[in-house]
Amino acid sequence: DTTHGPILYLEDVSVSFDGFKALNALNLYIDTGELRCIIGPNGAGKTTMMDVITGRTRPDTGTVHFGQRIDLLRLDEPAIAEIGIGRKFQKPTVFEQHTVFENLELAMRGSKGVWHTLRARLTGAQRDRIDEVLASIGLTGEHGRPAGLLSHGQKQWLEIGMLLMQDPKLLLVDEPVAGMTAGETERTAELLTSLAGGHSVVVVEHDMAFVRSIARKVTVLHEGSVLAEGDMDTVQNDPRVVEVYLGG
Ligand code: ADP
């Protein structure tokens, strides 16, 4: 495995809530183009970690860098989104009354003035970009459907597509396959795998079979720091990991 340099580097990050350490000297290094899965029991600190990366929560100590030199702790939440970190929350939030195509159009233009936005003309290049994203999320055939009529899985893919319209370098994805059918889960694995390389992707997920199907490298969080890291077999056979999951 060759390294391409960091897309994300958290060093010695701690976050306390009323004296309780949600993150405890967390170190996390994500290589550019990597697809990383983060697992860990409830309360391990996964959400807090995502909140720190996106500027929603400020760590008490530690450093957070994006790429070689951008200090994320100097940027606020909108600025962090602006420089290329896209976050997908667990629940899909699409514009239900707008078509799939329009949802991607709105995402491309940003949130300023929804009504005005849909009346402005698209350039050929913008149209091509939307078509390209439609194809990559497997929704070309649904482009004219109101998003509210999509299946749960299709809404999740649309939301990933909406993030892609903003050309993120790093995608943070929270429990993408929760509530999905087996077929949808499989297609989500293909989608996220296809995004890696061109993007860096960090996925928080509980579904172990899914994690196994997509991740080359898995990080196990426990009590706010890294308990184990490596490929799925290594991690699952690690006695400390077994104890946390079975003994907990
Ligand atoms: P995970 O996402 O892995 O389940 P979280 O990051 O949500 O873990 O939570 C880590 C710990 O921090 C939990 O014990 C949780 O109760 C606590 N915690 C998270 N956010 C807050 C908050 N805003 N105030 C107080 N405690 C919090």
Coordinates of N, CA and C in Angstrom, one line a residue, residues 10 12 25 48 69 74 76 89-90 122 132 136 152-153 158 160 167 174 176 179 182 194 208 224 234 239 241:
L10 N -6.0 13.8 12.9 CA -6.3 14.2 14.2 C -5.2 13.7 15.1
D12 N -4.0 13.6 19.1 CA -4.2 13.9 20.6 C -5.4 14.7 20.9
A25 N -7.6 11.7 23.9 CA -6.3 11.7 23.2 C -6.4 10.8 21.9
T48 N -19.0 12.3 18.2 CA -18.2 13.5 18.7 C -17.0 13.7 17.8
R69 N -1.7 21.0 5.4 CA -1.5 22.1 6.2 C -2.7 22.9 6.7
R74 N -9.0 26.4 13.0 CA -9.1 27.8 12.8 C -10.3 28.2 11.9
D76 N -14.6 27.8 10.9 CA -15.9 27.5 11.5 C -16.6 26.5 10.6
F89 N -25.5 12.9 7.3 CA -26.1 12.4 8.6 C -26.9 11.2 8.3
Q90 N -27.3 10.5 9.3 CA -27.9 9.2 9.2 C -29.3 9.3 8.4
L122 N -29.4 26.3 -16.6 CA -28.2 25.5 -16.3 C -27.3 25.6 -17.6
E132 N -23.9 13.1 -14.7 CA -22.8 12.2 -14.3 C -23.0 11.7 -12.8
S136 N -23.8 7.9 -11.3 CA -22.9 7.3 -10.3 C -23.7 6.9 -9.1
H152 N -36.3 4.4 0.7 CA -35.4 4.9 1.7 C -33.9 4.8 1.2
G153 N -33.6 3.7 0.5 CA -32.2 3.6 0.0 C -31.9 4.6 -1.1
L158 N -29.4 9.6 -3.1 CA -29.6 11.0 -3.6 C -28.8 12.0 -2.7
I160 N -26.2 11.4 -0.9 CA -24.8 11.3 -1.3 C -24.5 12.1 -2.6
D167 N -18.5 18.8 -4.9 CA -17.1 18.4 -5.1 C -16.3 18.3 -3.8
D174 N -22.5 8.9 7.9 CA -22.9 8.3 9.1 C -24.0 7.2 8.9
P176 N -24.7 4.7 6.7 CA -25.4 4.8 5.4 C -26.4 3.6 5.2
G179 N -31.4 0.6 8.0 CA -32.7 0.6 7.5 C -32.8 0.1 6.0
A182 N -31.2 -5.7 1.8 CA -29.9 -6.4 1.5 C -29.4 -5.9 0.1
S194 N -16.8 2.9 -5.1 CA -16.4 3.6 -6.4 C -16.0 5.0 -6.1
M208 N -21.6 -5.0 10.5 CA -20.3 -5.6 10.3 C -20.1 -6.2 9.0
G224 N -13.4 6.8 23.6 CA -12.8 8.0 23.1 C -11.5 7.9 22.5
T234 N -8.0 -8.8 11.2 CA -7.1 -8.5 12.3 C -7.9 -7.9 13.5
P239 N -8.1 -9.6 20.7 CA -8.8 -9.9 22.0 C -9.5 -8.7 22.7
V241 N -10.8 -6.1 21.2 CA -12.0 -5.8 20.5 C -13.1 -6.8 20.8

